[in-house]
Amino acid sequence: MAIATITRKLLNALKHSRTQRRLYQDLRFHDPHLLKDIGLRWEQGQLVSIHGVEETDQRNQRHQAETRDAHETCPYCGSRLT
């Protein structure tokens, strides 16, 4: 009888632990404010980034344009260098 009780309590503890871990890992159950702090939000049933995902090609093009502009303008007055 005592072994059955100990076994039952152990199984219940394991089930509870597994359920809590699953709830913690599943982002559906997190508070919207916590998700916002992480940088995520729910949109039409999907978890998406607040800031959006930018393609690396677009990022490289923007970086090249910024560096080109930095070399073509005067750092003091901002006029274009010729």
mmCIF file of C-alpha atoms in Angstrom:
data_model
loop_
_atom_site.group_PDB
_atom_site.id
_atom_site.type_symbol
_atom_site.label_atom_id
_atom_site.label_comp_id
_atom_site.label_asym_id
_atom_site.label_seq_id
_atom_site.Cartn_x
_atom_site.Cartn_y
_atom_site.Cartn_z
ATOM 1 C CA MET A 1 0.000 0.000 0.000
ATOM 2 C CA ALA A 2 2.774 2.452 0.892
ATOM 3 C CA ILE A 3 4.669 1.686 -2.329
ATOM 4 C CA ALA A 4 1.537 2.351 -4.400
ATOM 5 C CA THR A 5 1.030 5.703 -2.667
ATOM 6 C CA ILE A 6 4.639 6.740 -3.178
ATOM 7 C CA THR A 7 4.517 5.667 -6.823
ATOM 8 C CA ARG A 8 1.267 7.576 -7.410
ATOM 9 C CA LYS A 9 2.672 10.746 -5.806
ATOM 10 C CA LEU A 10 5.845 10.460 -7.844
ATOM 11 C CA LEU A 11 3.887 10.060 -11.094
ATOM 12 C CA ASN A 12 1.675 13.039 -10.211
ATOM 13 C CA ALA A 13 4.754 15.162 -9.468
ATOM 14 C CA LEU A 14 6.297 14.196 -12.810
ATOM 15 C CA LYS A 15 3.079 15.026 -14.683
ATOM 16 C CA HIS A 16 2.843 18.373 -12.919
ATOM 17 C CA SER A 17 6.477 19.183 -13.703
ATOM 18 C CA ARG A 18 6.037 18.291 -17.380
ATOM 19 C CA THR A 19 2.869 20.381 -17.649
ATOM 20 C CA GLN A 20 4.493 23.405 -16.012
ATOM 21 C CA ARG A 21 7.539 23.165 -18.289
ATOM 22 C CA ARG A 22 5.312 22.945 -21.358
ATOM 23 C CA LEU A 23 3.268 25.973 -20.259
ATOM 24 C CA TYR A 24 6.438 27.953 -19.597
ATOM 25 C CA GLN A 25 7.913 27.140 -23.002
ATOM 26 C CA ASP A 26 4.688 27.739 -24.939
ATOM 27 C CA LEU A 27 4.542 31.437 -25.840
ATOM 28 C CA ARG A 28 0.759 31.345 -26.265
ATOM 29 C CA PHE A 29 0.375 31.345 -22.515
ATOM 30 C CA HIS A 30 2.667 34.327 -21.856
ATOM 31 C CA ASP A 31 1.382 37.780 -21.003
ATOM 32 C CA PRO A 32 1.156 40.190 -23.983
ATOM 33 C CA HIS A 33 3.253 42.736 -22.078
ATOM 34 C CA LEU A 34 6.017 40.165 -21.617
ATOM 35 C CA LEU A 35 5.900 39.336 -25.328
ATOM 36 C CA LYS A 36 6.145 43.059 -26.131
ATOM 37 C CA ASP A 37 9.241 43.318 -23.943
ATOM 38 C CA ILE A 38 10.775 40.449 -25.895
ATOM 39 C CA GLY A 39 9.855 42.155 -29.177
ATOM 40 C CA LEU A 40 7.057 39.832 -30.263
ATOM 41 C CA ARG A 41 3.300 40.094 -30.780
ATOM 42 C CA TRP A 42 0.404 37.942 -31.899
ATOM 43 C CA GLU A 43 -0.958 38.714 -35.367
ATOM 44 C CA GLN A 44 -3.731 36.595 -36.881
ATOM 45 C CA GLY A 45 -2.790 33.617 -34.730
ATOM 46 C CA GLN A 46 0.933 33.791 -35.516
ATOM 47 C CA LEU A 47 3.774 35.117 -33.446
ATOM 48 C CA VAL A 48 5.595 37.889 -35.336
ATOM 49 C CA SER A 49 8.347 40.349 -34.550
ATOM 50 C CA ILE A 50 7.304 43.877 -33.632
ATOM 51 C CA HIS A 51 10.131 45.364 -35.645
ATOM 52 C CA GLY A 52 9.684 43.123 -38.657
ATOM 53 C CA VAL A 53 12.252 40.915 -40.286
ATOM 54 C CA GLU A 54 14.536 42.629 -42.738
ATOM 55 C CA GLU A 55 16.180 40.696 -45.523
ATOM 56 C CA THR A 56 19.975 40.705 -45.458
ATOM 57 C CA ASP A 57 20.093 41.975 -49.047
ATOM 58 C CA GLN A 58 18.054 45.063 -48.142
ATOM 59 C CA ARG A 59 20.190 45.626 -45.057
ATOM 60 C CA ASN A 60 23.390 45.439 -47.142
ATOM 61 C CA GLN A 61 22.018 47.874 -49.724
ATOM 62 C CA ARG A 62 21.014 50.366 -47.027
ATOM 63 C CA HIS A 63 24.424 50.042 -45.357
ATOM 64 C CA GLN A 64 26.196 50.669 -48.671
ATOM 65 C CA ALA A 65 24.055 53.747 -49.326
ATOM 66 C CA GLU A 66 24.765 55.115 -45.839
ATOM 67 C CA THR A 67 28.510 54.617 -46.139
ATOM 68 C CA ARG A 68 28.535 56.116 -49.646
ATOM 69 C CA ASP A 69 26.673 59.178 -48.370
ATOM 70 C CA ALA A 70 29.078 59.462 -45.440
ATOM 71 C CA HIS A 71 32.059 59.615 -47.793
ATOM 72 C CA GLU A 72 30.420 62.086 -50.166
ATOM 73 C CA THR A 73 29.468 64.699 -47.560
ATOM 74 C CA CYS A 74 31.582 67.001 -45.428
ATOM 75 C CA PRO A 75 31.529 65.855 -41.770
ATOM 76 C CA TYR A 76 31.585 69.495 -40.564
ATOM 77 C CA CYS A 77 29.097 71.384 -42.693
ATOM 78 C CA GLY A 78 27.212 68.555 -44.447
ATOM 79 C CA SER A 79 27.744 69.902 -47.962
ATOM 80 C CA ARG A 80 28.357 67.459 -50.785
ATOM 81 C CA LEU A 81 31.948 66.843 -51.779
ATOM 82 C CA THR A 82 32.746 66.897 -55.485
#
